[in-house]
Each structure stands twice: as C-alpha cells, then as structure tokens.
PDB file of C-alpha atoms in Angstrom:
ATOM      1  CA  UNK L 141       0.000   0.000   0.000  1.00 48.00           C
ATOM      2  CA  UNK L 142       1.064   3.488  -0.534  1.00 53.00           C
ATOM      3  CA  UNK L 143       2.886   5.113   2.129  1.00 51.00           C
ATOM      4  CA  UNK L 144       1.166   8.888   2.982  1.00 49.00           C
ATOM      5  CA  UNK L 145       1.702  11.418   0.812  1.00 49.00           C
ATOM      6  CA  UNK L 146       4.891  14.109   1.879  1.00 48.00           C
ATOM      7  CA  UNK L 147       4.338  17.832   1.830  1.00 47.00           C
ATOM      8  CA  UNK L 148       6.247  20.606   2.862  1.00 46.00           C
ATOM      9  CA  UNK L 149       5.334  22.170   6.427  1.00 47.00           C
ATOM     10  CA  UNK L 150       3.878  25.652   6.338  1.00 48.00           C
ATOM     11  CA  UNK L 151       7.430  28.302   6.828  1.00 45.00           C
ATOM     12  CA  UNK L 152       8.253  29.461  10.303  1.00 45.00           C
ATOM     13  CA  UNK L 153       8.950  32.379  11.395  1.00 47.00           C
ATOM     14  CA  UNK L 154      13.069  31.572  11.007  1.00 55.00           C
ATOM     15  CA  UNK L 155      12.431  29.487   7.807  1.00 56.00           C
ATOM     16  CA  UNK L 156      12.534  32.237   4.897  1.00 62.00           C
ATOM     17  CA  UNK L 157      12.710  29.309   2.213  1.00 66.00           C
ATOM     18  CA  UNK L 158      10.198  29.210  -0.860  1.00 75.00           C
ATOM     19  CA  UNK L 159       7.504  26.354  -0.120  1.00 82.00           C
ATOM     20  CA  UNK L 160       7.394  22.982  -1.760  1.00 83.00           C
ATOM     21  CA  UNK L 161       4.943  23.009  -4.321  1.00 84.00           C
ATOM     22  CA  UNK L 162       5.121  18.922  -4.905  1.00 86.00           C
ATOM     23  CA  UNK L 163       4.103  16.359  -2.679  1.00 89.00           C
ATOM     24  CA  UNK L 164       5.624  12.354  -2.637  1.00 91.00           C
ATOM     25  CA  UNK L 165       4.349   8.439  -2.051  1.00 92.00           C
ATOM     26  CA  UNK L 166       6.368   5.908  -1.505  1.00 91.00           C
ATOM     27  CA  UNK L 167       5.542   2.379  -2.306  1.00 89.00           C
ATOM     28  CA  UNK L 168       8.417  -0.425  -1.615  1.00 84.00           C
ATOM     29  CA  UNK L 169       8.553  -3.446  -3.781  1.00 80.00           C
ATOM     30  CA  UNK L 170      11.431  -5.958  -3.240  1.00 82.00           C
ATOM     31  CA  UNK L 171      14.870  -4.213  -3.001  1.00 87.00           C
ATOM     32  CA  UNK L 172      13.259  -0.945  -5.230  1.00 92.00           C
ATOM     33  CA  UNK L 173      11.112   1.656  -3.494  1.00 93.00           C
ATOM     34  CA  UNK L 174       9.044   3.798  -6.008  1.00 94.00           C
ATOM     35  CA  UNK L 175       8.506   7.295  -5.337  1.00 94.00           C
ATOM     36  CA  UNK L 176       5.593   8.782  -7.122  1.00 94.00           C
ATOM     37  CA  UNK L 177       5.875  12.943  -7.428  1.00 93.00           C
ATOM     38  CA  UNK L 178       3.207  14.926  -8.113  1.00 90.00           C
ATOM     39  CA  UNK L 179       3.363  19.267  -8.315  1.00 87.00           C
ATOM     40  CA  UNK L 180       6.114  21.547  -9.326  1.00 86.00           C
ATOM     41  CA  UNK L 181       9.822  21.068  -8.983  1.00 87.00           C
ATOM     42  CA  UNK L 182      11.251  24.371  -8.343  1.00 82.00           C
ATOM     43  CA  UNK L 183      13.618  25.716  -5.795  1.00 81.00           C
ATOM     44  CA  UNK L 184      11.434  24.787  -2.886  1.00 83.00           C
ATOM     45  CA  UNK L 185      11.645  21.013  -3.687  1.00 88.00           C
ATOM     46  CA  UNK L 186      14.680  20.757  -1.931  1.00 89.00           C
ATOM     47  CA  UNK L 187      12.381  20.703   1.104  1.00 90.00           C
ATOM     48  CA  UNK L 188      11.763  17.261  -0.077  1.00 91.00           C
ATOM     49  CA  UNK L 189      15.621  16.086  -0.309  1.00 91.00           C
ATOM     50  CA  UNK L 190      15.070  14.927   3.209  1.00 92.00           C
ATOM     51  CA  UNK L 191      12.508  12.643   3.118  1.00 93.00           C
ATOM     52  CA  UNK L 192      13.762  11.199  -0.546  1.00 94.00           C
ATOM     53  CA  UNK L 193      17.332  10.267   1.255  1.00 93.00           C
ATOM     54  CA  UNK L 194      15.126   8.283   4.076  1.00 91.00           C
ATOM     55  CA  UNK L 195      13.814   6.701   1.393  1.00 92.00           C
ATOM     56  CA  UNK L 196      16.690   5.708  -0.442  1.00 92.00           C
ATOM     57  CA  UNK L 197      17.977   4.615   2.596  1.00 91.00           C
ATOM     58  CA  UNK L 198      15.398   2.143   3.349  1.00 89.00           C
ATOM     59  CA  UNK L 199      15.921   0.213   0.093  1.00 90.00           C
ATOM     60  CA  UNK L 200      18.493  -2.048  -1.056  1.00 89.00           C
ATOM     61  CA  UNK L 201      19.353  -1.426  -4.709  1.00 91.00           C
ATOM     62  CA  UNK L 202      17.728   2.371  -5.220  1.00 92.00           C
ATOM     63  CA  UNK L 203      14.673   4.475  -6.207  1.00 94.00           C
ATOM     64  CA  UNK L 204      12.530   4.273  -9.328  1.00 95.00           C
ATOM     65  CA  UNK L 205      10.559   7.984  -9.489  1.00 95.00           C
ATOM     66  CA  UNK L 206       7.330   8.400 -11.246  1.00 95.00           C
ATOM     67  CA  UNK L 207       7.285  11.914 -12.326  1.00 94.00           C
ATOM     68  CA  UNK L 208       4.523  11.538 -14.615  1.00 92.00           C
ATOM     69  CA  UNK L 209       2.447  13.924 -12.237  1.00 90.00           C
ATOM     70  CA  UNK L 210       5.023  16.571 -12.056  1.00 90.00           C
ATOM     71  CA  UNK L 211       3.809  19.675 -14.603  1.00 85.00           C
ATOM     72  CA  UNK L 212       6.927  22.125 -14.104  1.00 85.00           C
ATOM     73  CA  UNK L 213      10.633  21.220 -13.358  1.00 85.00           C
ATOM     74  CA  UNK L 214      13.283  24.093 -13.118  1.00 80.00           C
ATOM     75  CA  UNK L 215      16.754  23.926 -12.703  1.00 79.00           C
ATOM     76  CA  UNK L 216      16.621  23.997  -9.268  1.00 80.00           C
ATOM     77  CA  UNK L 217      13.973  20.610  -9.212  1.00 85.00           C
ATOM     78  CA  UNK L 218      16.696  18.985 -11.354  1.00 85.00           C
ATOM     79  CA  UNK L 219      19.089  19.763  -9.079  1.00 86.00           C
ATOM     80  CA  UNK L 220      17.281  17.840  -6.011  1.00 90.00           C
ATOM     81  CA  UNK L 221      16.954  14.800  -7.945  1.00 92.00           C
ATOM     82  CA  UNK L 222      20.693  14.770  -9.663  1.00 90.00           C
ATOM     83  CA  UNK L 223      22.039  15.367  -5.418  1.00 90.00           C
ATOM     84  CA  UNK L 224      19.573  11.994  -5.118  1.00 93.00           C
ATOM     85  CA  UNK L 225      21.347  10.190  -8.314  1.00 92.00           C
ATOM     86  CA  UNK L 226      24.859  10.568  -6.368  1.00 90.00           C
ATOM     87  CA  UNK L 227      23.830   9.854  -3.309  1.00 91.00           C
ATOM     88  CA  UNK L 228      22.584   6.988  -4.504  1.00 91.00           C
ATOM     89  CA  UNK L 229      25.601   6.101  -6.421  1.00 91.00           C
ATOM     90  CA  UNK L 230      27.826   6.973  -2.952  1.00 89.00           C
ATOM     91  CA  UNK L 231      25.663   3.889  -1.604  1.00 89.00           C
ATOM     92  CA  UNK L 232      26.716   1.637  -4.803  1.00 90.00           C
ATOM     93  CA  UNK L 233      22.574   2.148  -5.751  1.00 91.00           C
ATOM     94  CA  UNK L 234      20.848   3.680  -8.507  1.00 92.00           C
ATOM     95  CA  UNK L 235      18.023   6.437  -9.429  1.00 93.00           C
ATOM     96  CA  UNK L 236      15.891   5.763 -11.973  1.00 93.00           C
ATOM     97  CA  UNK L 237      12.863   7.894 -13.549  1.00 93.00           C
ATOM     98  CA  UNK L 238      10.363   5.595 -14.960  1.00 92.00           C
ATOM     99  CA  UNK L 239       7.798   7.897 -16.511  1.00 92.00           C
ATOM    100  CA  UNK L 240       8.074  11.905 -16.985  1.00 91.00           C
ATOM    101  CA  UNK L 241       5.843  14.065 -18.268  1.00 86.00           C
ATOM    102  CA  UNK L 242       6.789  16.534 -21.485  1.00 84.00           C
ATOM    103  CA  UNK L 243       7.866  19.785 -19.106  1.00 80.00           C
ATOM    104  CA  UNK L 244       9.966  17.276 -17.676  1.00 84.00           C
ATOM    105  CA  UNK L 245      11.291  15.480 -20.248  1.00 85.00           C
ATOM    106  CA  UNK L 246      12.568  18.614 -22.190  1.00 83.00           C
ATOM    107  CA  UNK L 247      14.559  19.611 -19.663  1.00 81.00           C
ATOM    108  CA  UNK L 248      16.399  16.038 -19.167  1.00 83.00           C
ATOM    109  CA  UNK L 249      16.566  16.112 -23.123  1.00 80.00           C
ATOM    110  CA  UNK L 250      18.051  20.024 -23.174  1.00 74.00           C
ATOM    111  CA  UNK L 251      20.360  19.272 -20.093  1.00 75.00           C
ATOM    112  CA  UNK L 252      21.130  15.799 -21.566  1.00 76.00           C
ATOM    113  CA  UNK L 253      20.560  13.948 -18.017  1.00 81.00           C
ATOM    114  CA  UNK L 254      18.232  12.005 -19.450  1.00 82.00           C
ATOM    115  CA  UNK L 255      20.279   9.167 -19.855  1.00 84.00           C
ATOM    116  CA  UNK L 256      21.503   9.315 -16.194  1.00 87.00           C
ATOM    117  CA  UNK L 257      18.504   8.217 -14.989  1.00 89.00           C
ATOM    118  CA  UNK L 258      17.816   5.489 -17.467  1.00 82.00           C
ATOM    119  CA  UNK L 259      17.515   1.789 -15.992  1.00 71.00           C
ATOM    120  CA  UNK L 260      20.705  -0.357 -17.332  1.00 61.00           C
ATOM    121  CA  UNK L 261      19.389  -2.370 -20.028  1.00 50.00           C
ATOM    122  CA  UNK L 262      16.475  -0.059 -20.638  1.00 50.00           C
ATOM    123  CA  UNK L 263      15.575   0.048 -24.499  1.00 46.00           C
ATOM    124  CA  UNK L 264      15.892   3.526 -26.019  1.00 46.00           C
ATOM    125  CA  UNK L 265      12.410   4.814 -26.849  1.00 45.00           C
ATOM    126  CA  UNK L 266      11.595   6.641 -29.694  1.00 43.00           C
ATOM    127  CA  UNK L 267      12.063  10.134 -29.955  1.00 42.00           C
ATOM    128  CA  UNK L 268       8.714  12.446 -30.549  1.00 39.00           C
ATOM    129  CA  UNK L 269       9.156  13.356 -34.218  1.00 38.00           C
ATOM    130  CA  UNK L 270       9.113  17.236 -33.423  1.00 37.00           C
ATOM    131  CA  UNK L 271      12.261  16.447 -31.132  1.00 36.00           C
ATOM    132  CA  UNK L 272      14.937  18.552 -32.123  1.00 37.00           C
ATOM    133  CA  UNK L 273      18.226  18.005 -29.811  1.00 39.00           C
ATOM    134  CA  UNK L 274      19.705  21.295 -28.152  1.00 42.00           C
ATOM    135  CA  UNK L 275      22.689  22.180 -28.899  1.00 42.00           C
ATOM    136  CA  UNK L 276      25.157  22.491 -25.575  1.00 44.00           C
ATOM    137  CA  UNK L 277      25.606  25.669 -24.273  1.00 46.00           C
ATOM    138  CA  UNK L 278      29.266  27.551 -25.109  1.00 47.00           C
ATOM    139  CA  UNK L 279      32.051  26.449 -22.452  1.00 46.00           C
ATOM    140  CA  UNK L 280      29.588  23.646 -20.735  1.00 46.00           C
ATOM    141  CA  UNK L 281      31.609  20.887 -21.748  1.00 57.00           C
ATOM    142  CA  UNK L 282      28.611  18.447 -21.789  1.00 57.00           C
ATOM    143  CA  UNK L 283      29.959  14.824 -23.391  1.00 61.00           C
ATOM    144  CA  UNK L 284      32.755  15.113 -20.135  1.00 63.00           C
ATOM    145  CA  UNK L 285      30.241  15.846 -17.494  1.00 60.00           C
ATOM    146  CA  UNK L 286      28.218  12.551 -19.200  1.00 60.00           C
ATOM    147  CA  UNK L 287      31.189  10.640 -19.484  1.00 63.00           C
ATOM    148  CA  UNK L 288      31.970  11.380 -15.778  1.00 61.00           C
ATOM    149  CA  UNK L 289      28.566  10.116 -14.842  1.00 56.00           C
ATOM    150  CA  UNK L 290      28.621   7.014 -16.925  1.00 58.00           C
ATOM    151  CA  UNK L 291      31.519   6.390 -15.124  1.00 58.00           C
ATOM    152  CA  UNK L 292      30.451   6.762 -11.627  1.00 54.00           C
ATOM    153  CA  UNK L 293      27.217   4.569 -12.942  1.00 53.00           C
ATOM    154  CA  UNK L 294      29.261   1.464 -14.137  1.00 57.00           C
ATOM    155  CA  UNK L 295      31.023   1.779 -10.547  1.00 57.00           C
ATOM    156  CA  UNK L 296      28.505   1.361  -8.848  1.00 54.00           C
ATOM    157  CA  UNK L 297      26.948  -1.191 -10.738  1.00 55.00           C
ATOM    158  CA  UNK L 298      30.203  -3.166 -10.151  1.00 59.00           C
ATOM    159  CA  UNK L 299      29.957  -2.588  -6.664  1.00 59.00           C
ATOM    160  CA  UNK L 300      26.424  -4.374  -6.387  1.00 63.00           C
ATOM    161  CA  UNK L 301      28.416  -8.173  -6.560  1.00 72.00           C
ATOM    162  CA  UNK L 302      30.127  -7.532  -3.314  1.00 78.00           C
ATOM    163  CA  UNK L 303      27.516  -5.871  -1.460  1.00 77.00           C
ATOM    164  CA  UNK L 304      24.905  -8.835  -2.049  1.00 79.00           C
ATOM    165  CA  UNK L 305      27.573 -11.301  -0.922  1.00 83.00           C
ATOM    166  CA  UNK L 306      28.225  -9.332   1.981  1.00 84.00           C
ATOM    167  CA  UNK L 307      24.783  -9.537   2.759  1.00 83.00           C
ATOM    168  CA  UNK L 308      24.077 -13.315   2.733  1.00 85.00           C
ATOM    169  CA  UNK L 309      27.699 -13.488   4.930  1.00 87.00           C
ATOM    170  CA  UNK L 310      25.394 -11.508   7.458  1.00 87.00           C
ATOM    171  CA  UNK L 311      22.383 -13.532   6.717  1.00 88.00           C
ATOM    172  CA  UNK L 312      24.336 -16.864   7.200  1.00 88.00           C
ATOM    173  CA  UNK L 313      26.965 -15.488  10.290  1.00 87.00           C
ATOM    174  CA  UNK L 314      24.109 -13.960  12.445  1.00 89.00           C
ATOM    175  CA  UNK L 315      20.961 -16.501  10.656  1.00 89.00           C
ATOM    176  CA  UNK L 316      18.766 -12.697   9.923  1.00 87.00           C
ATOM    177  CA  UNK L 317      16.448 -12.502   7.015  1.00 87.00           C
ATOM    178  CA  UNK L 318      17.523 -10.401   3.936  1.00 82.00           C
ATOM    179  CA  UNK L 319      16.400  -7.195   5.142  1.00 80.00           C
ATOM    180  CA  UNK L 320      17.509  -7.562   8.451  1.00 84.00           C
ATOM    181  CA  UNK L 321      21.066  -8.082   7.363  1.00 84.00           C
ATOM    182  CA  UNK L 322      20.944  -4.896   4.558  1.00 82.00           C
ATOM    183  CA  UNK L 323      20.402  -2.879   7.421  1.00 84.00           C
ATOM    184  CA  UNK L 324      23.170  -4.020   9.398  1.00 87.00           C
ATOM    185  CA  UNK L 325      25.521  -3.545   6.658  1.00 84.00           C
ATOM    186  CA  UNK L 326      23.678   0.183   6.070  1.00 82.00           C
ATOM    187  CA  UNK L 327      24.280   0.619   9.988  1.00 84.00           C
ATOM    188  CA  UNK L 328      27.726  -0.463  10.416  1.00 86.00           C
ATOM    189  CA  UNK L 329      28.778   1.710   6.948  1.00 83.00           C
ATOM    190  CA  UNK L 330      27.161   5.013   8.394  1.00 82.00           C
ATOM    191  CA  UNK L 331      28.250   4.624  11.979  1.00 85.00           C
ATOM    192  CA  UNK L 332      32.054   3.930  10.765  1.00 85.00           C
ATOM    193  CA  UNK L 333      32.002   6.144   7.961  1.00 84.00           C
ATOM    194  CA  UNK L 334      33.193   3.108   5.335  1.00 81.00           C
ATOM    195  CA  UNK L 335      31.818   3.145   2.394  1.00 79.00           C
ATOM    196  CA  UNK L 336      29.126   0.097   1.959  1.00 76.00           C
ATOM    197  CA  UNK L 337      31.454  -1.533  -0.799  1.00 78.00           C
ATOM    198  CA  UNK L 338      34.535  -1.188   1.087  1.00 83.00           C
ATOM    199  CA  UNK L 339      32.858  -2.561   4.126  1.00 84.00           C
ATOM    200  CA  UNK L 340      31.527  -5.295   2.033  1.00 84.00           C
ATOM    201  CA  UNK L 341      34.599  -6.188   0.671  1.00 85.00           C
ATOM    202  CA  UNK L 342      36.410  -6.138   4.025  1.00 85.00           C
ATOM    203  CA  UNK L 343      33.489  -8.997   5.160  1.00 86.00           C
ATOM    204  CA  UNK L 344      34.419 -11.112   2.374  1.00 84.00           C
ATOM    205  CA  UNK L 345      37.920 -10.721   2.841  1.00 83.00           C
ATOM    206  CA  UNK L 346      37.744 -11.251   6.630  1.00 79.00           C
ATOM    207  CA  UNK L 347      36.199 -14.970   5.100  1.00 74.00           C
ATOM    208  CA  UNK L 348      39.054 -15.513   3.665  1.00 77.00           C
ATOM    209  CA  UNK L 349      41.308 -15.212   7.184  1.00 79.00           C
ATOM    210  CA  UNK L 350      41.528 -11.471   6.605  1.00 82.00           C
ATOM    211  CA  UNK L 351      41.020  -9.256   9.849  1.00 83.00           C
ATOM    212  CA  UNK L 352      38.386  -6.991  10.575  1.00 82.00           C
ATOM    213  CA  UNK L 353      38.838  -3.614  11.803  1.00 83.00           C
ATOM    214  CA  UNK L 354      38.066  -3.569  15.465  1.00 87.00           C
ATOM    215  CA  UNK L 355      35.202  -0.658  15.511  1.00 88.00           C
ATOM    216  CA  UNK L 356      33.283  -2.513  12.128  1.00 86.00           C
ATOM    217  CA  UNK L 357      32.929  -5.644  14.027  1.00 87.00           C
ATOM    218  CA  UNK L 358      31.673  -3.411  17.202  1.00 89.00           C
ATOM    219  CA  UNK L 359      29.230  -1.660  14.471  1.00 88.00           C
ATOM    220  CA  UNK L 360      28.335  -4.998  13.216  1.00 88.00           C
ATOM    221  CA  UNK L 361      27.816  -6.969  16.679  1.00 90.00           C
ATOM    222  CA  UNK L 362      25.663  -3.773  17.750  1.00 90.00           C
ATOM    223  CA  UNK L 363      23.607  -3.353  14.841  1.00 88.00           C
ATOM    224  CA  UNK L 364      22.789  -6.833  14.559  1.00 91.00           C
ATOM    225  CA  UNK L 365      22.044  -6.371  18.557  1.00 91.00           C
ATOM    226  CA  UNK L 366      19.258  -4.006  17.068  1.00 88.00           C
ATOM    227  CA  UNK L 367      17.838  -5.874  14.133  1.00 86.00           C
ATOM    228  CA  UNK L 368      17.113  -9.015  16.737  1.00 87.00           C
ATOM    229  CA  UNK L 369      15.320  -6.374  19.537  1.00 84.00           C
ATOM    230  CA  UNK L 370      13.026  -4.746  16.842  1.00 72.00           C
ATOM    231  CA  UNK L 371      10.450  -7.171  14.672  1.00 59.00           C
ATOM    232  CA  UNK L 372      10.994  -7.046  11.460  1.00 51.00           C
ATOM    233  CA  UNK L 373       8.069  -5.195   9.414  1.00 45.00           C
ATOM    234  CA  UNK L 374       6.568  -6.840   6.135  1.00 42.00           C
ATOM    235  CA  UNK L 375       6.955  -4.267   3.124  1.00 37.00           C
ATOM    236  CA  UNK L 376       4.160  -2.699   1.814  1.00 37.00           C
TER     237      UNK L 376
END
C-alpha cells in the first residue's frame, strides 16, 4: 500500500525558504522503493531532499521515481533529484525515472541527463518526431560531465556483486532474514564512515582469514544487537 503522501510544512517564522509546491508516495517493492511525485519542482523542492534520502535509505538497490504527475521542473527541481542520483551512487545504488511528463522530459533532453537516470538495459524509446536536440551551451563541456557520470554509474553497478555477498555473509553469520542483514551492513557503513562496498569487501575478505577492523565488528555486533530487539516489518 502506498505510504502517505509528503508535503512541505507551512514556513516558520526563522524558515525564509520558498515552499514545496510537490508532494511524494512511496511504495516499496522488493529491493526498489518507487517514489511517485506529483506538483512543481522548483527551488522549494529541496524541502523534499530529506525525506527522498530516508527513502533511499530504506531500500536495497535504489529508487525508481514516477514523475509523470510533475507539470513544471526548473533547474533547481533537477538539481534535487541529480544530489539523489549521487547519493545513490555513494551507496553503490541507482536512481531511476520511470515515466516523466513533457515539461519534464525537455529539460532532461536540453540538459542531456536524461540518460543518467535510465535503468541499465532499458531500451531507447523513440524520440517524438518534433524532437529537435539542443545544442550544448558555449564552455559547458557536456559529453565530459556525461562521461563522468557514466563512469560513476558502471562503478557502482560493479559494486552491487560484493555488497549482495556481503549480505548473505550476514544472513548466514548472524541466521537474519535479507532485510535484516541490509540494514546491518547500512548501519555499520554510516556509523564507521566506510563506504558500503569497502565494508563489504572487508566482510568477504575477513572470510578468507583477513582481519576486521576492530570498531566494524563493534558496528556490526551492535547493529545486529538491534535488528534481533526490533520485529521485522513486512513491506508494503
């Protein structure tokens, strides 16, 4: 079922920021949480930045966004949900818009960061046949910045083998379900500021004979302390 929708609060007094004009639902499926947007992505969405990190956090391979309901992205919207891409990358996950509307989708197609949020695999769709591409703007080298985030993409993807095996080492060492042991591992990498893939790859080292750093396993043994006092809840 649908998680409640998020809005922005009303400003305080000391809050002078512009007010969110888009709302979000959540709805987690497996190890992909969708997030269905619905308003105007301007400069106040970055109320919602948040509230999308939460959610990325609570999944275990990234966010798909339905965007089909937003009618006006700015710069500033794009913004909020590129900072969600890389986050998502630093966490060896992935962003992913599944539908847009056509506001939307001409500014992905002018800024070319359309393809940045494509699923790996995904089929290129036709282009509308009044689709003219924009040309770059002068001294924005574009095809580097894409590069650079192709790049950073295929890292992460590479990242995902160690992570999962990392996670059934959990699953088998400490007998916890699959989503149990993810957040361990998410647990463990935040309160010992190690990246999840290095962490992971420290685990399956450490089955190999290799040690473990003293304040991961501490991270580890307390984390899993807190998995086993909490029930687990089912997923929507």
């Amino acid at each position: 079922m649908p998680e409640p929708a998020h809005s922005a609060q009303p400003l305080s007094a000391t809050d002078t920021r512009p007010p969110c004009l888009a709302s979000i639902e959540a709805v987690t499926a497996g190890d992909r949480v969708t997030v269905v947007c619905r308003g105007e992505l301007d400069v106040g969405a970055e109320r919602l930045q948040p509230e999308l990190y939460d959610l990325l956090e609570t999944s275990s391979m990234g966010v798909d966004l339905d965007l089909a309901g937003v009618g006006f992205c700015d710069c500033a919207g794009l913004n909020v949900l590129l900072d969600l891409r890389q986050e998502a990358l630093d966490q060896g996950k992935t962003v992913t818009i599944a539908s847009c509307g056509p506001a939307l989708r001409r500014l992905l197609d002018l800024t070319g960061a359309r393809e940045l949020f494509r699923a790996e695999g995904a089929e290129r769709r036709p282009e509308a046949p009044d689709t003219v591409p924009a040309a770059p703007e002068q001294g924005v080298d574009v095809d580097e910045e894409l590069r650079l985030e192709v790049a950073q993409l295929r890292r992460a993807m590479r990242t995902r083998p160690s992570i999962d095996v990392a996670r059934g080492i959990v699953m088998a060492s400490f007998g916890l379900s699959s989503e149990d042991a993810w957040t361990v591992l998410v647990t463990a990498s935040q309160n010992t500021n190690t990246k999840l893939h290095h962490l992971a790859e420290g685990l399956m080292g450490a089955v190999h004979g290799e040690p473990v750093a003293k304040e991961v396993r501490q991270q580890m043994a307390w984390a899993v302390a807190k998995v086993r006092e909490t029930p687990s809840t089912p997923f929507a």
